[in-house]
Coordinates of C-alpha atoms and ligand atoms in Angstrom, one line a residue:
M1 CA 190.7 81.2 229.6
S2 CA 190.0 80.9 225.9
E3 CA 191.9 82.9 223.4
Q4 CA 188.9 85.0 222.4
D5 CA 188.9 86.5 225.9
L6 CA 192.4 87.9 225.5
D7 CA 192.3 91.6 226.3
P8 CA 194.8 93.6 224.2
E9 CA 195.3 96.1 227.1
E10 CA 196.6 93.3 229.3
F11 CA 199.0 91.5 227.1
A12 CA 202.4 92.4 225.4
L13 CA 202.9 92.6 221.7
D14 CA 204.6 89.2 221.4
T15 CA 201.7 87.5 223.1
L16 CA 199.1 89.3 221.0
G17 CA 200.9 88.4 217.8
I18 CA 200.6 84.8 218.7
R19 CA 197.1 84.6 220.3
A20 CA 195.0 87.7 219.6
G21 CA 191.9 87.4 217.4
H22 CA 191.4 83.7 217.2
Q23 CA 187.8 82.7 218.2
R24 CA 187.8 78.9 218.2
T25 CA 185.1 77.1 216.3
F26 CA 183.1 74.1 217.7
E27 CA 185.9 71.9 216.3
Q28 CA 188.2 73.1 219.2
E29 CA 191.1 73.6 216.8
H30 CA 194.4 74.8 218.3
A31 CA 195.8 76.6 215.1
E32 CA 193.7 79.1 213.2
P33 CA 191.6 77.5 210.5
I34 CA 191.4 78.6 206.9
F35 CA 187.8 79.1 205.6
P36 CA 188.1 78.8 201.8
T37 CA 184.4 79.4 201.1
S38 CA 182.8 82.2 199.1
S39 CA 179.4 82.2 200.8
F40 CA 177.7 80.9 204.0
V41 CA 174.4 79.1 204.4
Y42 CA 171.3 79.8 206.6
A43 CA 168.8 77.6 208.3
S44 CA 165.8 79.6 206.9
A45 CA 164.8 82.4 204.6
A46 CA 164.2 84.6 207.7
E47 CA 167.7 84.0 208.9
A48 CA 169.1 84.8 205.5
A49 CA 167.1 88.0 205.4
R50 CA 168.4 89.1 208.9
K51 CA 172.0 88.4 208.0
F52 CA 171.8 90.2 204.6
S53 CA 170.3 93.3 206.2
G54 CA 172.8 93.3 209.0
E55 CA 170.0 93.0 211.6
E56 CA 171.8 89.9 212.8
P57 CA 175.6 89.7 212.8
G58 CA 177.1 86.8 210.9
N59 CA 178.8 85.7 207.7
V60 CA 177.3 86.5 204.3
Y61 CA 179.9 86.5 201.5
S62 CA 183.7 86.3 201.7
R63 CA 184.2 89.6 199.8
F64 CA 183.5 91.2 203.2
T65 CA 182.9 88.5 205.9
N66 CA 185.5 85.8 205.9
P67 CA 186.4 84.3 209.4
T68 CA 190.1 83.8 208.6
V69 CA 190.4 87.4 207.2
Q70 CA 188.5 88.6 210.3
T71 CA 191.0 86.8 212.6
F72 CA 193.8 88.6 210.8
E73 CA 192.0 91.9 211.2
R74 CA 191.4 91.4 215.0
R75 CA 195.0 90.4 215.5
L76 CA 196.5 93.3 213.6
A77 CA 194.2 95.7 215.3
A78 CA 195.3 94.4 218.7
L79 CA 199.0 94.9 217.7
E80 CA 198.4 98.5 216.7
G81 CA 196.3 99.2 219.8
A82 CA 193.3 99.9 217.6
K83 CA 189.6 99.1 217.7
R84 CA 189.4 97.9 214.1
A85 CA 191.3 96.8 211.1
V86 CA 190.0 96.3 207.5
A87 CA 192.1 93.9 205.4
T88 CA 192.7 94.6 201.7
S89 CA 194.2 92.7 198.8
S90 CA 197.4 94.7 198.9
G91 CA 199.1 97.7 200.5
M92 CA 198.2 99.8 197.5
A93 CA 194.5 98.7 197.9
A94 CA 194.6 99.9 201.5
I95 CA 195.7 103.4 200.4
L96 CA 193.2 103.4 197.5
C97 CA 190.3 102.4 199.7
T98 CA 191.2 105.0 202.3
G99 CA 191.1 107.7 199.6
L100 CA 187.9 106.4 198.0
A101 CA 186.2 106.3 201.4
L102 CA 187.3 109.7 202.7
L103 CA 187.7 112.0 199.8
E104 CA 185.6 113.6 197.0
A105 CA 186.3 115.7 194.0
G106 CA 187.8 119.1 195.0
D107 CA 189.5 117.8 198.2
E108 CA 193.2 118.0 198.7
I109 CA 195.9 115.7 200.2
V110 CA 199.2 116.8 201.6
A111 CA 201.8 114.0 201.4
S112 CA 205.5 113.5 202.0
R113 CA 207.6 113.6 198.9
S114 CA 209.6 110.5 199.8
L115 CA 206.8 107.9 199.4
F116 CA 206.8 104.4 198.0
G117 CA 206.8 104.9 194.2
S118 CA 203.3 103.5 193.5
S119 CA 201.9 105.6 196.3
V120 CA 203.1 108.7 194.5
S121 CA 201.4 107.6 191.2
L122 CA 198.2 106.6 193.0
L123 CA 197.9 110.1 194.6
A124 CA 199.2 112.2 191.8
K125 CA 197.8 110.4 188.8
Y126 CA 194.8 108.3 189.7
F127 CA 193.3 110.4 192.6
G128 CA 194.1 113.4 190.3
K129 CA 191.9 112.0 187.6
F130 CA 188.9 112.3 190.0
G131 CA 189.6 115.8 191.0
V132 CA 191.6 115.2 194.2
T133 CA 194.9 117.2 194.2
T134 CA 198.0 116.2 196.2
R135 CA 200.7 118.6 197.3
F136 CA 204.0 116.9 198.1
V137 CA 206.3 118.3 200.9
E138 CA 209.5 117.5 202.6
L139 CA 208.8 114.7 205.1
S140 CA 210.6 116.1 208.1
D141 CA 209.7 119.8 207.7
L142 CA 206.6 120.4 209.8
D143 CA 206.4 124.1 208.6
A144 CA 206.2 122.9 205.0
W145 CA 203.3 120.6 205.9
E146 CA 201.4 123.4 207.5
S147 CA 202.0 125.8 204.7
A148 CA 200.7 123.3 202.1
I149 CA 197.4 122.8 203.9
S150 CA 194.4 124.7 202.6
E151 CA 190.7 124.7 203.5
K152 CA 190.2 121.9 201.1
T153 CA 192.8 119.6 202.7
K154 CA 191.2 116.5 204.1
L155 CA 194.1 114.1 204.5
L156 CA 197.8 114.2 205.5
F157 CA 199.7 111.2 204.3
A158 CA 203.2 110.2 205.4
E159 CA 205.5 107.2 205.4
T160 CA 208.0 107.3 208.3
P161 CA 210.8 106.3 208.3
S162 CA 211.2 106.9 204.5
N163 CA 212.7 104.5 202.0
P164 CA 215.6 104.4 201.3
L165 CA 217.1 107.3 203.3
S166 CA 215.5 106.7 206.7
E167 CA 214.1 110.2 207.1
L168 CA 211.5 110.6 209.8
V169 CA 208.6 112.9 210.6
D170 CA 207.5 113.8 214.1
I171 CA 204.1 112.0 214.1
A172 CA 202.8 113.7 217.2
G173 CA 203.7 117.1 215.8
L174 CA 202.1 116.3 212.4
A175 CA 198.9 114.9 214.0
E176 CA 198.6 118.2 216.0
I177 CA 198.9 120.2 212.7
A178 CA 196.4 117.9 210.9
H179 CA 193.8 118.2 213.7
R180 CA 194.2 121.9 214.0
H181 CA 193.2 122.2 210.3
G182 CA 190.3 119.6 210.6
A183 CA 192.2 117.0 208.5
R184 CA 193.0 113.3 209.2
L185 CA 196.6 112.0 209.5
V186 CA 197.3 108.7 207.8
I187 CA 200.6 107.0 208.4
D188 CA 202.0 104.2 206.3
N189 CA 203.6 102.0 209.0
C190 CA 205.1 99.4 206.7
F191 CA 208.8 99.9 207.6
C192 CA 208.4 99.8 211.4
T193 CA 205.3 97.6 211.9
P194 CA 203.5 97.9 215.3
A195 CA 206.4 96.1 216.8
L196 CA 208.5 99.2 216.5
Q197 CA 206.1 102.1 216.1
R198 CA 202.4 102.7 217.0
P199 CA 201.3 105.8 215.2
L200 CA 197.8 105.8 216.7
E201 CA 199.3 106.3 220.2
L202 CA 201.1 109.3 218.8
G203 CA 197.9 110.9 217.4
A204 CA 197.6 109.5 213.9
D205 CA 194.0 108.7 212.8
L206 CA 194.6 105.8 210.5
V207 CA 197.5 103.4 209.8
V208 CA 197.9 101.7 206.5
H209 CA 200.0 98.6 206.0
S210 CA 201.5 96.6 203.2
A211 CA 201.2 93.1 204.8
T212 CA 203.4 92.0 202.0
K213 CA 206.4 93.2 203.8
Y214 CA 207.3 92.5 207.5
L215 CA 203.8 91.4 208.6
D216 CA 204.2 88.3 206.4
G217 CA 208.0 88.5 206.8
Q218 CA 208.9 85.8 204.4
G219 CA 208.1 87.2 201.0
R220 CA 205.1 84.9 200.3
A221 CA 201.9 86.8 199.8
I222 CA 200.5 90.2 198.8
G223 CA 198.1 91.9 201.2
G224 CA 197.3 95.1 203.1
A225 CA 195.2 96.7 205.8
V226 CA 193.9 100.0 207.2
V227 CA 193.8 100.2 211.1
G228 CA 192.5 102.7 213.5
N229 CA 190.1 103.9 216.2
D230 CA 188.2 106.3 213.9
E231 CA 185.1 104.1 213.6
Q232 CA 183.3 106.3 211.2
A233 CA 186.3 106.4 208.8
L234 CA 186.8 102.6 209.1
E235 CA 183.1 101.8 208.5
E236 CA 183.4 103.9 205.2
I237 CA 186.6 102.1 204.3
F238 CA 185.0 98.7 205.0
G239 CA 182.1 99.8 202.8
V240 CA 184.5 100.5 199.9
V241 CA 186.2 97.1 200.3
R242 CA 182.7 95.4 200.5
T243 CA 181.4 97.2 197.4
C244 CA 184.5 97.6 195.2
G245 CA 186.0 94.3 196.0
P246 CA 189.8 94.6 196.8
C247 CA 189.5 92.0 199.6
M248 CA 192.1 89.7 201.1
S249 CA 191.9 86.0 200.4
P250 CA 191.5 83.7 203.3
F251 CA 194.7 81.8 202.3
N252 CA 196.7 85.0 202.4
A253 CA 195.1 86.0 205.7
W254 CA 196.3 82.7 207.2
I255 CA 199.8 83.3 205.9
F256 CA 199.8 86.8 207.5
L257 CA 198.5 85.3 210.8
K258 CA 201.5 82.9 210.8
G259 CA 203.7 85.9 210.1
L260 CA 202.3 87.9 212.9
E261 CA 203.2 85.1 215.4
T262 CA 206.9 85.9 215.0
L263 CA 206.6 89.7 214.3
G264 CA 208.1 90.9 217.6
L265 CA 210.9 88.3 217.5
R266 CA 211.8 89.0 213.8
M267 CA 211.7 92.7 214.1
R268 CA 214.1 92.6 217.1
A269 CA 216.5 90.3 215.1
H270 CA 216.1 92.5 211.9
C271 CA 217.0 95.7 214.0
D272 CA 220.0 94.0 215.7
A273 CA 221.4 92.8 212.3
A274 CA 220.7 96.2 210.6
L275 CA 222.6 98.1 213.3
R276 CA 225.6 95.8 213.2
L277 CA 225.7 96.0 209.4
A278 CA 225.3 99.8 209.4
R279 CA 228.2 100.2 211.8
W280 CA 230.3 97.8 209.7
L281 CA 229.4 99.6 206.5
E282 CA 230.3 103.0 208.0
A283 CA 233.9 101.6 208.5
Q284 CA 234.3 100.5 204.9
P285 CA 236.7 102.7 202.8
A286 CA 234.5 102.5 199.7
V287 CA 231.4 103.8 201.6
T288 CA 231.0 107.6 202.1
R289 CA 227.7 107.5 204.1
V290 CA 225.2 105.2 205.7
Y291 CA 221.6 106.3 206.1
Y292 CA 220.2 104.6 209.1
S293 CA 218.3 106.2 212.0
G294 CA 220.0 103.9 214.5
L295 CA 223.4 105.5 213.9
E296 CA 224.4 108.5 216.1
S297 CA 225.4 110.2 212.8
H298 CA 221.8 110.3 211.7
P299 CA 220.3 113.8 212.0
Q300 CA 217.1 112.5 213.5
H301 CA 218.5 109.8 215.7
E302 CA 217.0 111.4 218.9
L303 CA 213.5 111.5 217.3
A304 CA 213.8 107.9 216.2
K305 CA 214.7 106.9 219.7
R306 CA 211.7 108.8 221.1
Q307 CA 209.1 107.7 218.5
Q308 CA 210.2 104.2 217.6
R309 CA 211.1 101.1 219.7
G310 CA 213.7 100.1 217.1
F311 CA 215.3 101.5 214.0
G312 CA 214.1 99.1 211.4
A313 CA 216.2 97.2 208.9
V314 CA 216.4 99.3 205.7
L315 CA 219.7 101.0 205.0
G316 CA 220.8 103.5 202.4
V317 CA 224.5 103.1 201.5
E318 CA 226.3 105.8 199.5
L319 CA 229.4 104.7 197.6
A320 CA 232.2 107.0 196.5
G321 CA 232.4 105.5 193.0
G322 CA 228.9 106.4 191.8
Q323 CA 226.8 104.0 189.7
P324 CA 229.6 101.7 188.5
A325 CA 230.6 101.1 192.1
A326 CA 227.0 100.5 193.2
W327 CA 226.5 98.0 190.4
Q328 CA 229.8 96.3 191.1
V329 CA 228.9 95.7 194.7
I330 CA 225.5 94.3 193.6
D331 CA 227.0 92.1 190.9
S332 CA 229.6 90.8 193.3
T333 CA 227.1 89.3 195.7
R334 CA 226.4 85.6 195.5
M335 CA 223.8 85.1 198.3
I336 CA 221.9 88.4 198.8
S337 CA 218.9 88.7 196.5
I338 CA 218.9 91.4 193.8
T339 CA 215.2 92.3 194.2
G340 CA 212.9 95.2 195.0
N341 CA 211.0 93.5 197.8
L342 CA 211.9 94.1 201.5
G343 CA 210.6 92.9 204.9
D344 CA 211.8 89.4 204.2
V345 CA 214.1 87.1 206.2
K346 CA 216.2 87.1 203.0
T347 CA 218.5 90.1 202.7
T348 CA 217.8 92.1 199.5
I349 CA 219.8 94.7 197.6
T350 CA 218.7 97.3 195.0
H351 CA 220.1 100.3 193.1
P352 CA 217.2 102.8 193.6
A353 CA 218.3 105.2 190.9
T354 CA 217.8 102.6 188.2
T355 CA 215.0 100.5 189.7
T356 CA 212.6 101.7 192.4
H357 CA 213.2 105.4 191.5
G358 CA 214.1 104.9 187.9
K359 CA 211.1 106.7 186.5
L360 CA 212.0 110.0 188.3
S361 CA 213.8 112.7 186.3
D362 CA 217.4 113.6 187.3
E363 CA 216.1 116.7 189.2
Q364 CA 213.5 114.7 191.0
K365 CA 216.1 112.1 192.0
A366 CA 218.5 114.8 193.2
A367 CA 215.7 116.4 195.3
A368 CA 214.9 113.0 196.8
G369 CA 218.5 112.3 197.6
I370 CA 218.6 109.3 195.2
T371 CA 222.2 109.6 193.9
P372 CA 223.9 107.3 191.4
G373 CA 226.1 105.8 194.1
L374 CA 223.3 104.9 196.5
L375 CA 222.4 101.3 197.4
R376 CA 219.4 100.1 199.4
I377 CA 219.9 97.1 201.6
A378 CA 217.0 95.5 203.4
V379 CA 218.7 93.4 206.1
G380 CA 217.4 89.9 206.5
L381 CA 218.0 87.3 209.1
E382 CA 220.8 85.3 207.6
A383 CA 224.0 85.1 209.7
I384 CA 225.5 88.6 209.8
E385 CA 229.0 87.3 209.0
D386 CA 227.6 85.8 205.7
I387 CA 225.9 89.1 204.8
Q388 CA 229.1 91.0 205.4
R389 CA 231.2 88.5 203.5
D390 CA 228.8 88.8 200.5
L391 CA 229.1 92.6 200.5
A392 CA 232.8 92.7 201.3
R393 CA 233.7 91.0 198.0
G394 CA 232.6 94.1 196.0
L395 CA 233.5 96.7 198.6
D396 CA 237.1 95.4 199.0
A397 CA 237.6 95.3 195.3
L398 CA 236.5 99.0 195.1
A399 CA 238.8 100.0 198.0
R400 CA 241.9 98.4 196.3
Ligands
PLP501 C1 205.3 97.8 199.3 C2 204.8 99.1 199.9 C3 203.5 99.5 199.7 C4 202.5 98.8 198.7 O1 202.2 97.5 199.2 P1 201.8 96.3 198.2 O2 201.4 95.3 199.2 O3 203.0 96.0 197.4 O4 200.6 96.8 197.4 C5 203.0 100.7 200.3 N1 203.8 101.4 201.1 C6 205.1 101.0 201.4 C7 205.9 101.8 202.3 C8 205.6 99.8 200.8 O5 206.9 99.5 201.0

């Protein structure tokens, strides 16, 4: 059986990550090829005319038909249990193209308050410039979502679990609300990936991804995608990418294909390491609270168990000593990377109040739970003992 015959319904996620989507060329290559070509050639003027008009399927121009990018799209769609994926140049481009495709001036979005910082700016500032208004609500509060919906609401947009406090929304409940009001639900599945959460199965209409994070998994390339079964919406989104141009490069698509091959394996290892580190941190005297939905102490632990196949690898850690303590722990590390990226095999640490959430006012920070003593740790795949030792240096000094 050749790989192009692989039926997503019949195979497990680990297998799909390795084999789905690759349609071998006549060269009979085993690994997926990279096609660094901007255009494609035809045998005749008539064939060119048929390909350009779409009368005959086939490659035209790599802004919208590149075989390596399409292999990535088919593989990611298989992993999310979706009919179609559209790749984009970044996670932000995935959200932008979704909005450009599905909204017009006068429409409204309801979105969760605890979103990735650039997503807030994109919705509030840039969509706002074109007459699309966004109302922000508390992520976990379904009643708040419903109250914010008006007749003009076309999209509900949520990121679950949230960053860095690991709050969740009940996706099935939110999908039901969206559909009752004739709106679409879009879920940013960056933190879980399809290995841990499949929002489409829970009723979401579209999933957006920053491939930059766990899909790549090794911090190498920027990319994104929109995935779903809503063919009309995806055809519109494809049209935006085709016309406006925020497309994925074939080199990056190839890197993401290699990343997807180990997605299931990596996510299991990330989750195991994160749970061990969360339990260890909870027992540290300098730590007052650990935010992680894998802990029994998390208020939405039961929802996380029901909705996700794992709890992810991003932890919020609250220290008793406020900002000086948080900075001391960061500055005492020698191995862990002080950087804003996450979803990497390398463990990263940040102080949200002065970095990722630094532009928020004090009131906005307080409302979002971003306290001066909060650290965010995105747990990587180094030996857990080495991660603990790197954090213990600062934590032990604080406890003394
Ligand atoms: C990083 C991130 C994005 C944006 O993705 P880019 O690839 O950086 O454009 C969107 N949503 C979430 C949750 C993210 O973490």
